[in-house]
């Protein structure tokens, strides 16, 4: 990769063209500003353009392209392999573009790409609305949306991209376009799952839904019941009403409040649930969880505002932890797969390391596989195995654990993984994820970014 160090006059001109700030390596704030969510990734860009409007973004794209700089686009900076930044290149940073506009009449939300999940939930909750997206409030909505976006509302209302109505995009040649169901339809198709490959998105318009108070929270069982709970869960959840989303976890109880001290450090299996609707209905639908399974070790299930559920895990997952994660799409959970899960989860090297199975069914299945770039709609779950620890000295250990665990489970999966749960794993994995949509994505890439200017991502190469 060729990186040309711009001369100071070029940089000065670029700086003067921006309303936002340009952070260079000598800036005392450089190290703080370049930090990514994953503490395992340490990238040192040449320049960070903290854009405040579309004009800044256009200027940054022109500058980066003309200077032959590697360009990274940073939304929330939460990406596992740190694809929101790059070494020695230009970062187009959206951390100052956090505007959210909610229109309660049309039930739509327009959000800028620096917004976190929490920013969007906060703004829409005031109107009794929510946009289907992720489950942790600090995650950036830009990368999450462009990769697909699944969470508590997906079973009822679909993926985040199924609720995306329009995007504004700055293309590789600096043009500004609108992509929606009638303008630049090919681009709009590709942006819904194809990641940051096609241009710099400067705003997203979403359909929002009436979600305000929800009933839910975590329930833990001792790991000795995990086999039974998993077998039960694989039958129960797919036939449960779509108002209920329960994701499954193999975890360790963190040694911290609010968990009772007597269960700190205990290996557990968990169901973390969200029911969209009144408590009385939730109690009926969730009754089998309490009636058919052993008594839980811990439960915190109640009525709460949706943003409260969305930020339940924030304190456990601050910025800067070491993360190594691997994903896969899962259609079925045979007993052999459950055994492999239990064997490897038992060896988790830290309290925060986890496995989650997120439901991908109901409304997600109602959209056809070639309707958006997101191909794996025949899956039942999106799985993530994440080695997580605050201590950088444990980076190797958590990585080894996640890789070995994944090797054991991969034969039971349908190939391909949610792009937002992948490290940098090569073209084969990307092609497996997009399946029959990959060729079409390459053609759209060729049309909108023929020189692969935007390649700091799960890269789709332009068609030859
Ligand atoms: C704690 C945690 C919880 C998570 N929970 C969920 C979940 O519940 N559901 C879910 O679906 N995912 C979840 N994720 C995964 C999440 O979707 C990805 O980490 C995603 O990349 C985050 O987006 P970001 O904007 O923060 O990423 P960044 O690191 O900023 O960017 C990621 C990628 O998106 C591209 N990109 C970012 N902004 C733009 C833009 N404006 N225009 C074009 N390309 C852009 C970048 O080029 C980069 O390739 C979670 C991640 C973490 C760390």
Short mmCIF file of C-alpha atoms and ligand atoms in Angstrom, two decimals:
data_model
loop_
_atom_site.label_atom_id
_atom_site.label_comp_id
_atom_site.label_asym_id
_atom_site.label_seq_id
_atom_site.Cartn_x
_atom_site.Cartn_y
_atom_site.Cartn_z
CA UNK A 1 0.00 0.00 0.00
CA UNK A 2 1.40 3.38 -1.03
CA UNK A 3 1.03 6.18 1.44
CA UNK A 4 2.30 9.58 0.45
CA UNK A 5 3.10 11.94 3.28
CA UNK A 6 1.46 15.20 2.23
CA UNK A 7 3.56 18.30 2.45
CA UNK A 8 2.61 20.81 5.09
CA UNK A 9 1.11 23.26 2.58
CA UNK A 10 -1.34 20.62 1.36
CA UNK A 11 -2.25 19.78 4.95
CA UNK A 12 -2.69 23.47 5.80
CA UNK A 13 -5.02 23.94 2.82
CA UNK A 14 -6.99 20.88 3.82
CA UNK A 15 -7.22 22.08 7.41
CA UNK A 16 -8.47 25.48 6.25
CA UNK A 17 -11.18 23.79 4.18
CA UNK A 18 -12.73 22.17 7.25
CA UNK A 19 -15.19 23.56 9.77
CA UNK A 20 -14.21 20.64 12.02
CA UNK A 21 -10.74 19.93 13.40
CA UNK A 22 -7.80 18.19 11.78
CA UNK A 23 -5.79 16.23 14.34
CA UNK A 24 -2.16 15.57 13.47
CA UNK A 25 0.36 13.32 15.18
CA UNK A 26 1.94 16.09 17.26
CA UNK A 27 -1.41 17.14 18.76
CA UNK A 28 -1.49 16.54 22.55
CA UNK A 29 -4.96 14.96 22.12
CA UNK A 30 -3.83 12.62 19.35
CA UNK A 31 -3.50 9.49 21.50
CA UNK A 32 -6.86 10.01 23.18
CA UNK A 33 -8.71 10.75 19.94
CA UNK A 34 -7.27 7.83 17.96
CA UNK A 35 -8.20 5.25 20.64
CA UNK A 36 -10.60 2.54 19.52
CA UNK A 37 -13.11 0.61 21.57
CA UNK A 38 -11.10 -2.61 21.25
CA UNK A 39 -7.97 -2.09 23.36
CA UNK A 40 -6.26 -4.89 21.45
CA UNK A 41 -6.09 -2.70 18.33
CA UNK A 42 -3.61 0.19 18.26
CA UNK A 43 -3.64 2.18 15.03
CA UNK A 44 -1.68 5.36 14.32
CA UNK A 45 -3.30 7.39 11.55
CA UNK A 46 -1.47 10.26 9.91
CA UNK A 47 -4.46 12.59 10.11
CA UNK A 48 -7.86 12.50 11.78
CA UNK A 49 -10.48 14.78 10.20
CA UNK A 50 -13.19 15.38 12.80
CA UNK A 51 -15.90 16.39 10.37
CA UNK A 52 -18.85 18.49 11.50
CA UNK A 53 -20.81 18.61 8.24
CA UNK A 54 -21.10 17.09 4.76
CA UNK A 55 -18.83 19.77 3.26
CA UNK A 56 -16.03 18.55 5.57
CA UNK A 57 -16.62 14.98 4.46
CA UNK A 58 -16.47 15.94 0.76
CA UNK A 59 -13.25 17.84 1.38
CA UNK A 60 -11.74 14.88 3.27
CA UNK A 61 -12.63 12.39 0.52
CA UNK A 62 -11.05 14.64 -2.14
CA UNK A 63 -7.94 15.20 -0.04
CA UNK A 64 -7.48 11.54 0.85
CA UNK A 65 -7.99 10.41 -2.74
CA UNK A 66 -5.75 13.09 -4.31
CA UNK A 67 -2.98 12.43 -1.79
CA UNK A 68 -3.30 8.65 -2.27
CA UNK A 69 -3.85 8.19 1.43
CA UNK A 70 -5.42 5.09 2.91
CA UNK A 71 -8.87 6.23 4.13
CA UNK A 72 -10.70 4.82 7.14
CA UNK A 73 -14.21 5.87 8.18
CA UNK A 74 -14.99 6.02 11.86
CA UNK A 75 -18.57 5.93 13.17
CA UNK A 76 -18.58 4.78 16.79
CA UNK A 77 -15.14 3.11 16.65
CA UNK A 78 -16.61 -0.14 18.08
CA UNK A 79 -15.58 -2.47 15.28
CA UNK A 80 -13.86 -5.67 16.50
CA UNK A 81 -10.77 -5.53 14.25
CA UNK A 82 -10.69 -1.71 14.47
CA UNK A 83 -11.79 -1.00 10.90
CA UNK A 84 -12.82 2.51 11.93
CA UNK A 85 -9.15 3.53 11.81
CA UNK A 86 -5.93 2.84 9.93
CA UNK A 87 -2.17 3.17 10.20
CA UNK A 88 -0.52 6.08 8.38
CA UNK A 89 -3.67 7.19 6.57
CA UNK A 90 -6.61 9.57 6.94
CA UNK A 91 -9.48 8.86 9.32
CA UNK A 92 -12.80 10.49 8.48
CA UNK A 93 -14.07 10.73 12.02
CA UNK A 94 -17.76 11.28 12.81
CA UNK A 95 -17.52 11.68 16.56
CA UNK A 96 -18.71 15.30 16.27
CA UNK A 97 -21.69 14.47 14.03
CA UNK A 98 -24.28 13.18 16.48
CA UNK A 99 -27.47 14.90 15.40
CA UNK A 100 -30.73 12.92 15.71
CA UNK A 101 -34.03 14.25 14.42
CA UNK A 102 -37.20 12.36 15.28
CA UNK A 103 -40.39 12.98 13.34
CA UNK A 104 -43.22 11.56 15.46
CA UNK A 105 -45.78 12.11 12.69
CA UNK A 106 -44.05 9.99 10.08
CA UNK A 107 -42.39 7.80 12.76
CA UNK A 108 -39.00 8.31 11.18
CA UNK A 109 -35.61 9.08 12.67
CA UNK A 110 -32.76 10.81 10.84
CA UNK A 111 -29.42 10.20 12.53
CA UNK A 112 -25.89 11.32 11.79
CA UNK A 113 -23.15 8.68 11.67
CA UNK A 114 -21.40 9.68 14.90
CA UNK A 115 -24.44 8.62 16.93
CA UNK A 116 -24.21 5.71 19.29
CA UNK A 117 -27.07 3.35 19.89
CA UNK A 118 -27.69 5.27 23.13
CA UNK A 119 -27.92 8.62 21.32
CA UNK A 120 -30.58 7.25 18.99
CA UNK A 121 -32.52 5.44 21.75
CA UNK A 122 -32.48 8.56 23.93
CA UNK A 123 -33.89 10.79 21.19
CA UNK A 124 -36.57 8.39 19.99
CA UNK A 125 -37.67 7.21 23.46
CA UNK A 126 -38.91 10.75 24.22
CA UNK A 127 -41.56 10.08 21.54
CA UNK A 128 -42.33 6.51 22.64
CA UNK A 129 -40.46 5.19 19.61
CA UNK A 130 -37.44 2.98 18.92
CA UNK A 131 -35.40 1.95 15.88
CA UNK A 132 -34.45 -1.75 15.77
CA UNK A 133 -30.69 -1.94 16.26
CA UNK A 134 -28.18 -3.41 18.76
CA UNK A 135 -28.25 -4.23 22.47
CA UNK A 136 -25.37 -2.16 23.89
CA UNK A 137 -25.83 1.59 24.05
CA UNK A 138 -22.22 2.56 23.30
CA UNK A 139 -22.10 0.85 19.88
CA UNK A 140 -21.91 3.16 16.86
CA UNK A 141 -25.02 3.09 14.68
CA UNK A 142 -23.10 3.69 11.43
CA UNK A 143 -21.02 0.51 11.33
CA UNK A 144 -23.84 -1.44 12.97
CA UNK A 145 -26.38 -0.36 10.34
CA UNK A 146 -24.12 -0.88 7.32
CA UNK A 147 -23.32 -4.41 8.52
CA UNK A 148 -27.01 -5.29 9.10
CA UNK A 149 -27.85 -4.65 12.77
CA UNK A 150 -29.65 -7.13 15.01
CA UNK A 151 -30.98 -6.78 18.53
CA UNK A 152 -34.00 -7.15 20.81
CA UNK A 153 -36.46 -5.75 18.26
CA UNK A 154 -35.34 -7.85 15.28
CA UNK A 155 -37.81 -10.72 15.68
CA UNK A 156 -40.73 -8.31 15.54
CA UNK A 157 -39.45 -5.50 13.33
CA UNK A 158 -36.46 -6.92 11.40
CA UNK A 159 -32.83 -5.96 11.11
CA UNK A 160 -31.73 -2.33 11.28
CA UNK A 161 -31.33 -2.37 7.47
CA UNK A 162 -34.91 -3.60 7.09
CA UNK A 163 -35.92 -0.30 8.69
CA UNK A 164 -33.49 1.87 6.76
CA UNK A 165 -35.38 4.21 4.42
CA UNK A 166 -32.65 6.43 3.06
CA UNK A 167 -28.99 7.33 3.29
CA UNK A 168 -26.99 10.34 2.15
CA UNK A 169 -23.62 9.31 0.78
CA UNK A 170 -20.38 10.96 -0.32
CA UNK A 171 -18.95 8.78 -3.08
CA UNK A 172 -15.29 8.05 -3.89
CA UNK A 173 -15.28 10.78 -6.55
CA UNK A 174 -16.62 13.32 -4.03
CA UNK A 175 -20.19 13.41 -5.39
CA UNK A 176 -23.00 13.62 -2.85
CA UNK A 177 -25.97 11.34 -3.54
CA UNK A 178 -29.16 10.16 -1.91
CA UNK A 179 -29.76 6.40 -1.92
CA UNK A 180 -33.23 5.04 -1.24
CA UNK A 181 -35.82 2.78 -2.84
CA UNK A 182 -36.18 5.08 -5.87
CA UNK A 183 -32.79 6.85 -6.20
CA UNK A 184 -29.52 4.96 -6.65
CA UNK A 185 -31.36 1.75 -5.85
CA UNK A 186 -28.30 -0.41 -6.52
CA UNK A 187 -26.28 1.57 -4.00
CA UNK A 188 -29.11 1.45 -1.47
CA UNK A 189 -29.29 -2.34 -1.89
CA UNK A 190 -25.53 -2.70 -1.33
CA UNK A 191 -25.39 -0.37 1.68
CA UNK A 192 -27.92 -2.58 3.47
CA UNK A 193 -25.41 -5.16 4.71
CA UNK A 194 -22.40 -4.47 2.49
CA UNK A 195 -20.62 -2.33 5.10
CA UNK A 196 -18.56 0.79 4.45
CA UNK A 197 -17.46 -0.34 0.98
CA UNK A 198 -19.45 2.00 -1.21
CA UNK A 199 -19.05 5.52 0.11
CA UNK A 200 -19.14 7.65 3.24
CA UNK A 201 -22.63 7.74 4.68
CA UNK A 202 -23.42 11.16 6.15
CA UNK A 203 -26.94 10.41 7.41
CA UNK A 204 -29.36 7.54 7.89
CA UNK A 205 -33.17 7.73 7.88
CA UNK A 206 -34.94 4.92 9.73
CA UNK A 207 -38.47 3.74 10.32
CA UNK A 208 -39.20 3.79 14.07
CA UNK A 209 -41.75 1.71 15.98
CA UNK A 210 -43.89 2.25 19.06
CA UNK A 211 -41.65 0.74 21.74
CA UNK A 212 -41.45 2.45 25.09
CA UNK A 213 -41.68 0.27 28.21
CA UNK A 214 -40.55 -3.32 27.76
CA UNK A 215 -40.49 -6.32 30.09
CA UNK A 216 -37.23 -8.20 30.30
CA UNK A 217 -33.72 -8.61 31.66
CA UNK A 218 -31.30 -11.42 32.46
CA UNK A 219 -31.93 -14.85 34.00
CA UNK A 220 -28.95 -17.03 35.01
CA UNK A 221 -28.72 -20.76 35.71
CA UNK A 222 -25.76 -22.65 37.10
CA UNK A 223 -23.75 -24.14 34.24
CA UNK A 224 -24.69 -27.66 35.39
CA UNK A 225 -28.11 -26.96 33.83
CA UNK A 226 -26.68 -25.51 30.60
CA UNK A 227 -27.22 -28.60 28.44
CA UNK A 228 -30.86 -28.80 29.44
CA UNK A 229 -31.46 -25.06 29.06
CA UNK A 230 -29.86 -25.04 25.59
CA UNK A 231 -31.88 -28.04 24.41
CA UNK A 232 -35.02 -26.42 25.74
CA UNK A 233 -34.16 -23.02 24.25
CA UNK A 234 -33.58 -24.41 20.72
CA UNK A 235 -37.19 -25.71 20.72
CA UNK A 236 -38.86 -22.90 22.65
CA UNK A 237 -37.58 -19.72 21.07
CA UNK A 238 -38.28 -20.36 17.35
CA UNK A 239 -41.96 -20.99 18.13
CA UNK A 240 -42.31 -18.19 20.73
CA UNK A 241 -44.26 -15.06 19.69
CA UNK A 242 -42.12 -12.51 17.91
CA UNK A 243 -42.76 -9.93 20.63
CA UNK A 244 -40.29 -11.94 22.74
CA UNK A 245 -36.58 -11.87 21.99
CA UNK A 246 -34.46 -14.04 24.29
CA UNK A 247 -30.83 -14.46 23.43
CA UNK A 248 -28.80 -17.28 24.95
CA UNK A 249 -25.41 -16.88 26.65
CA UNK A 250 -22.67 -19.02 28.17
CA UNK A 251 -20.90 -16.72 30.62
CA UNK A 252 -19.39 -16.15 34.06
CA UNK A 253 -21.06 -14.00 36.71
CA UNK A 254 -18.94 -10.82 36.91
CA UNK A 255 -17.44 -10.20 40.36
CA UNK A 256 -19.15 -6.87 40.79
CA UNK A 257 -22.43 -5.24 41.85
CA UNK A 258 -25.31 -5.59 41.14
CA UNK A 259 -24.71 -9.36 41.18
CA UNK A 260 -24.94 -11.01 44.63
CA UNK A 261 -21.43 -11.68 45.95
CA UNK A 262 -22.14 -15.35 46.60
CA UNK A 263 -22.45 -16.04 42.87
CA UNK A 264 -19.47 -13.94 41.66
CA UNK A 265 -17.23 -15.93 39.34
CA UNK A 266 -19.75 -18.78 38.88
CA UNK A 267 -19.99 -20.26 35.38
CA UNK A 268 -23.56 -19.90 34.12
CA UNK A 269 -25.85 -20.09 31.17
CA UNK A 270 -28.19 -17.15 30.63
CA UNK A 271 -31.28 -16.00 28.81
CA UNK A 272 -31.49 -12.26 28.33
CA UNK A 273 -34.96 -11.27 27.24
CA UNK A 274 -37.01 -8.37 25.98
CA UNK A 275 -40.77 -8.56 25.54
CA UNK A 276 -42.44 -5.78 23.56
CA UNK A 277 -45.84 -5.40 25.17
CA UNK A 278 -47.57 -5.28 28.55
CA UNK A 279 -46.27 -7.21 31.55
CA UNK A 280 -49.37 -9.46 31.71
CA UNK A 281 -48.74 -10.69 28.17
CA UNK A 282 -45.01 -11.07 28.83
CA UNK A 283 -45.68 -13.19 31.90
CA UNK A 284 -47.86 -15.55 29.89
CA UNK A 285 -45.34 -15.91 27.07
CA UNK A 286 -42.38 -16.28 29.44
CA UNK A 287 -44.13 -18.64 31.85
CA UNK A 288 -42.44 -21.76 30.39
CA UNK A 289 -39.02 -20.26 31.21
CA UNK A 290 -39.91 -20.41 34.88
CA UNK A 291 -42.21 -23.44 34.77
CA UNK A 292 -40.21 -25.87 32.62
CA UNK A 293 -36.62 -25.14 33.62
CA UNK A 294 -34.72 -25.57 36.91
CA UNK A 295 -34.81 -22.68 39.39
CA UNK A 296 -32.54 -19.88 38.25
CA UNK A 297 -29.51 -18.74 40.21
CA UNK A 298 -30.28 -15.10 39.54
CA UNK A 299 -32.96 -13.12 37.79
CA UNK A 300 -33.56 -9.47 37.18
CA UNK A 301 -36.66 -9.37 35.01
CA UNK A 302 -39.00 -6.44 35.22
CA UNK A 303 -40.75 -3.66 33.33
CA UNK A 304 -38.30 -0.98 32.30
CA UNK A 305 -37.87 1.79 29.73
CA UNK A 306 -36.37 0.35 26.54
CA UNK A 307 -33.18 2.50 26.82
CA UNK A 308 -32.61 1.08 30.33
CA UNK A 309 -32.53 -2.46 28.95
CA UNK A 310 -30.29 -1.26 26.14
CA UNK A 311 -27.72 0.09 28.60
CA UNK A 312 -27.90 -2.75 31.15
CA UNK A 313 -24.49 -4.15 30.12
CA UNK A 314 -22.66 -0.85 29.52
CA UNK A 315 -20.86 -0.75 32.90
CA UNK A 316 -19.39 -4.22 32.28
CA UNK A 317 -18.04 -3.31 28.86
CA UNK A 318 -16.16 0.02 29.00
CA UNK A 319 -13.90 1.23 26.18
CA UNK A 320 -10.40 -0.23 26.09
CA UNK A 321 -10.97 -3.89 27.01
CA UNK A 322 -9.13 -6.52 24.98
CA UNK A 323 -11.52 -8.22 22.54
CA UNK A 324 -11.07 -11.10 20.13
CA UNK A 325 -14.26 -12.40 18.60
CA UNK A 326 -15.38 -14.89 16.02
CA UNK A 327 -18.87 -15.32 14.61
CA UNK A 328 -20.90 -17.72 12.55
CA UNK A 329 -24.49 -18.17 11.47
CA UNK A 330 -26.27 -21.12 13.07
CA UNK A 331 -29.35 -22.86 11.69
CA UNK A 332 -29.70 -25.76 14.12
CA UNK A 333 -28.26 -26.69 17.48
CA UNK A 334 -27.72 -30.47 17.50
CA UNK A 335 -26.68 -32.15 20.74
CA UNK A 336 -23.11 -32.56 19.41
CA UNK A 337 -22.84 -28.78 18.95
CA UNK A 338 -24.19 -28.21 22.45
CA UNK A 339 -21.55 -30.59 23.84
CA UNK A 340 -18.78 -28.72 21.99
CA UNK A 341 -20.14 -25.40 23.34
CA UNK A 342 -20.14 -26.69 26.89
CA UNK A 343 -16.65 -28.15 26.63
CA UNK A 344 -15.10 -24.91 25.35
CA UNK A 345 -17.18 -22.45 27.36
CA UNK A 346 -15.96 -24.26 30.50
CA UNK A 347 -12.40 -23.22 29.58
CA UNK A 348 -13.24 -19.50 29.26
CA UNK A 349 -10.04 -17.67 30.27
CA UNK A 350 -11.71 -14.65 31.88
CA UNK A 351 -14.93 -13.54 33.57
CA UNK A 352 -16.03 -11.37 30.66
CA UNK A 353 -15.44 -13.93 27.90
CA UNK A 354 -18.73 -15.15 26.49
CA UNK A 355 -20.75 -16.91 23.84
CA UNK A 356 -24.04 -15.43 22.66
CA UNK A 357 -26.67 -16.76 20.27
CA UNK A 358 -28.88 -13.96 18.94
CA UNK A 359 -32.19 -14.93 17.28
CA UNK A 360 -32.38 -14.27 13.52
CA UNK A 361 -35.92 -15.32 12.66
CA UNK A 362 -39.53 -14.13 12.30
CA UNK A 363 -39.42 -10.61 10.74
CA UNK A 364 -35.82 -11.16 9.57
CA UNK A 365 -36.97 -14.22 7.61
CA UNK A 366 -39.86 -12.32 6.04
CA UNK A 367 -37.41 -10.32 3.89
CA UNK A 368 -35.98 -12.30 0.99
CA UNK A 369 -32.26 -13.11 0.83
CA UNK A 370 -31.59 -10.95 -2.22
CA UNK A 371 -33.77 -8.03 -1.13
CA UNK A 372 -30.76 -6.51 0.65
CA UNK A 373 -27.06 -7.45 0.60
CA UNK A 374 -27.53 -9.34 3.92
CA UNK A 375 -27.66 -12.89 2.67
CA UNK A 376 -27.85 -15.20 5.70
CA UNK A 377 -31.57 -14.91 6.35
CA UNK A 378 -31.92 -18.68 6.51
CA UNK A 379 -30.03 -18.73 9.83
CA UNK A 380 -31.84 -19.15 13.14
CA UNK A 381 -29.11 -17.54 15.25
CA UNK A 382 -26.16 -15.23 14.82
CA UNK A 383 -23.43 -16.58 17.09
CA UNK A 384 -20.55 -14.69 18.63
CA UNK A 385 -17.71 -16.16 20.68
CA UNK A 386 -15.83 -13.31 22.35
CA UNK A 387 -12.66 -13.50 24.41
CA UNK A 388 -12.74 -10.33 26.54
CA UNK A 389 -10.45 -9.12 29.33
CA UNK A 390 -9.15 -5.79 30.65
CA UNK A 391 -5.55 -7.04 30.88
CA UNK A 392 -3.45 -6.62 27.68
CA UNK A 393 -1.22 -9.46 28.91
CA UNK A 394 -4.16 -11.81 28.44
CA UNK A 395 -4.65 -10.86 24.77
CA UNK A 396 -2.97 -14.03 23.47
CA UNK A 397 -4.87 -16.29 25.85
CA UNK A 398 -8.33 -14.92 25.02
CA UNK A 399 -7.53 -15.02 21.30
CA UNK A 400 -6.41 -18.66 21.48
CA UNK A 401 -9.53 -19.60 23.42
CA UNK A 402 -11.90 -17.90 20.96
CA UNK A 403 -10.16 -19.44 17.95
CA UNK A 404 -10.12 -22.98 19.36
CA UNK A 405 -13.73 -22.71 20.49
CA UNK A 406 -14.76 -21.46 17.05
CA UNK A 407 -12.85 -24.28 15.28
CA UNK A 408 -14.87 -26.80 17.30
CA UNK A 409 -18.25 -25.16 16.59
CA UNK A 410 -17.74 -24.08 12.98
CA UNK A 411 -18.60 -27.53 11.49
CA UNK A 412 -22.10 -27.18 12.99
CA UNK A 413 -22.77 -23.77 11.39
CA UNK A 414 -23.98 -22.76 7.93
CA UNK A 415 -20.87 -20.86 6.85
CA UNK A 416 -20.37 -17.13 6.79
CA UNK A 417 -20.66 -14.85 9.77
CA UNK A 418 -22.28 -11.56 10.58
CA UNK A 419 -19.68 -9.11 9.20
CA UNK A 420 -19.90 -7.08 12.40
CA UNK A 421 -18.78 -10.14 14.41
CA UNK A 422 -15.72 -10.88 12.29
CA UNK A 423 -12.07 -10.05 12.78
CA UNK A 424 -10.03 -9.65 9.58
CA UNK A 425 -10.51 -13.20 8.32
CA UNK A 426 -9.89 -13.00 4.58
CA UNK A 427 -11.85 -13.02 1.34
CA UNK A 428 -13.11 -16.58 1.66
CA UNK A 429 -15.05 -15.72 4.82
CA UNK A 430 -16.44 -12.54 3.28
CA UNK A 431 -17.61 -14.45 0.21
CA UNK A 432 -19.18 -17.15 2.39
CA UNK A 433 -21.08 -14.44 4.26
CA UNK A 434 -22.49 -12.75 1.18
CA UNK A 435 -23.03 -15.98 -0.78
CA UNK A 436 -24.96 -15.40 -3.97
CA UNK A 437 -25.10 -11.64 -3.28
CA UNK A 438 -21.31 -11.30 -3.47
CA UNK A 439 -21.08 -10.98 -7.27
CA UNK A 440 -23.74 -8.26 -7.29
CA UNK A 441 -21.93 -6.41 -4.49
CA UNK A 442 -18.69 -6.51 -6.51
CA UNK A 443 -20.51 -5.04 -9.50
CA UNK A 444 -21.96 -2.20 -7.39
CA UNK A 445 -18.49 -1.64 -5.90
CA UNK A 446 -17.05 -1.33 -9.40
CA UNK A 447 -19.67 1.25 -10.32
CA UNK A 448 -19.31 3.44 -7.23
CA UNK A 449 -15.72 2.82 -6.06
CA UNK A 450 -13.77 1.28 -8.96
CA UNK A 451 -10.36 2.00 -7.39
CA UNK A 452 -11.32 0.53 -4.00
CA UNK A 453 -10.68 3.83 -2.24
CA UNK A 454 -12.80 2.59 0.67
CA UNK A 455 -11.03 -0.64 1.58
CA UNK A 456 -10.59 -0.39 5.35
CA UNK A 457 -13.58 -2.65 5.94
CA UNK A 458 -14.67 -6.24 5.29
CA UNK A 459 -13.60 -5.55 1.78
CA UNK A 460 -15.62 -6.30 -1.33
CA UNK A 461 -13.31 -5.99 -4.31
CA UNK A 462 -14.57 -4.19 -7.43
CA UNK A 463 -15.60 -6.68 -10.14
CA UNK A 464 -12.84 -7.17 -12.71
C1 LIG B 1 -20.01 -4.24 23.02
C2 LIG B 1 -20.52 -4.46 21.64
C3 LIG B 1 -21.86 -4.84 21.44
C4 LIG B 1 -22.35 -5.05 20.16
N1 LIG B 1 -23.66 -5.42 20.01
C5 LIG B 1 -24.18 -5.54 18.77
C6 LIG B 1 -25.56 -5.83 18.58
O1 LIG B 1 -26.31 -6.00 19.53
N2 LIG B 1 -26.04 -5.93 17.33
C7 LIG B 1 -25.24 -5.75 16.24
O2 LIG B 1 -25.75 -5.83 15.13
N3 LIG B 1 -23.92 -5.48 16.38
C8 LIG B 1 -23.38 -5.38 17.61
N4 LIG B 1 -22.04 -5.11 17.77
C9 LIG B 1 -21.18 -5.07 16.59
C10 LIG B 1 -21.20 -3.71 15.94
O3 LIG B 1 -22.26 -3.70 15.01
C11 LIG B 1 -19.88 -3.44 15.21
O4 LIG B 1 -18.85 -3.38 16.15
C12 LIG B 1 -19.93 -2.17 14.36
O5 LIG B 1 -18.79 -2.15 13.53
C13 LIG B 1 -19.98 -0.93 15.20
O6 LIG B 1 -20.12 0.21 14.41
P1 LIG B 1 -19.24 1.52 14.69
O7 LIG B 1 -19.81 2.63 13.90
O8 LIG B 1 -19.08 1.72 16.15
O9 LIG B 1 -17.86 0.99 14.08
P2 LIG B 1 -16.57 1.71 13.49
O10 LIG B 1 -15.43 1.00 14.11
O11 LIG B 1 -16.62 3.18 13.59
O12 LIG B 1 -16.70 1.32 11.94
C14 LIG B 1 -16.91 0.00 11.54
C15 LIG B 1 -16.96 -0.14 10.03
O13 LIG B 1 -18.04 0.61 9.50
C16 LIG B 1 -17.59 1.53 8.53
N5 LIG B 1 -18.24 2.83 8.73
C17 LIG B 1 -18.43 3.46 9.92
N6 LIG B 1 -19.07 4.62 9.71
C18 LIG B 1 -19.29 4.72 8.39
C19 LIG B 1 -19.92 5.70 7.56
N7 LIG B 1 -20.44 6.81 8.07
N8 LIG B 1 -19.95 5.50 6.22
C20 LIG B 1 -19.43 4.37 5.68
N9 LIG B 1 -18.82 3.41 6.42
C21 LIG B 1 -18.76 3.59 7.76
C22 LIG B 1 -16.10 1.66 8.72
O14 LIG B 1 -15.46 1.85 7.49
C23 LIG B 1 -15.71 0.33 9.32
O15 LIG B 1 -15.38 -0.58 8.29
C24 LIG B 1 -21.51 -4.88 19.04
C25 LIG B 1 -20.19 -4.48 19.24
C26 LIG B 1 -19.69 -4.29 20.51
C27 LIG B 1 -18.25 -3.91 20.69
#
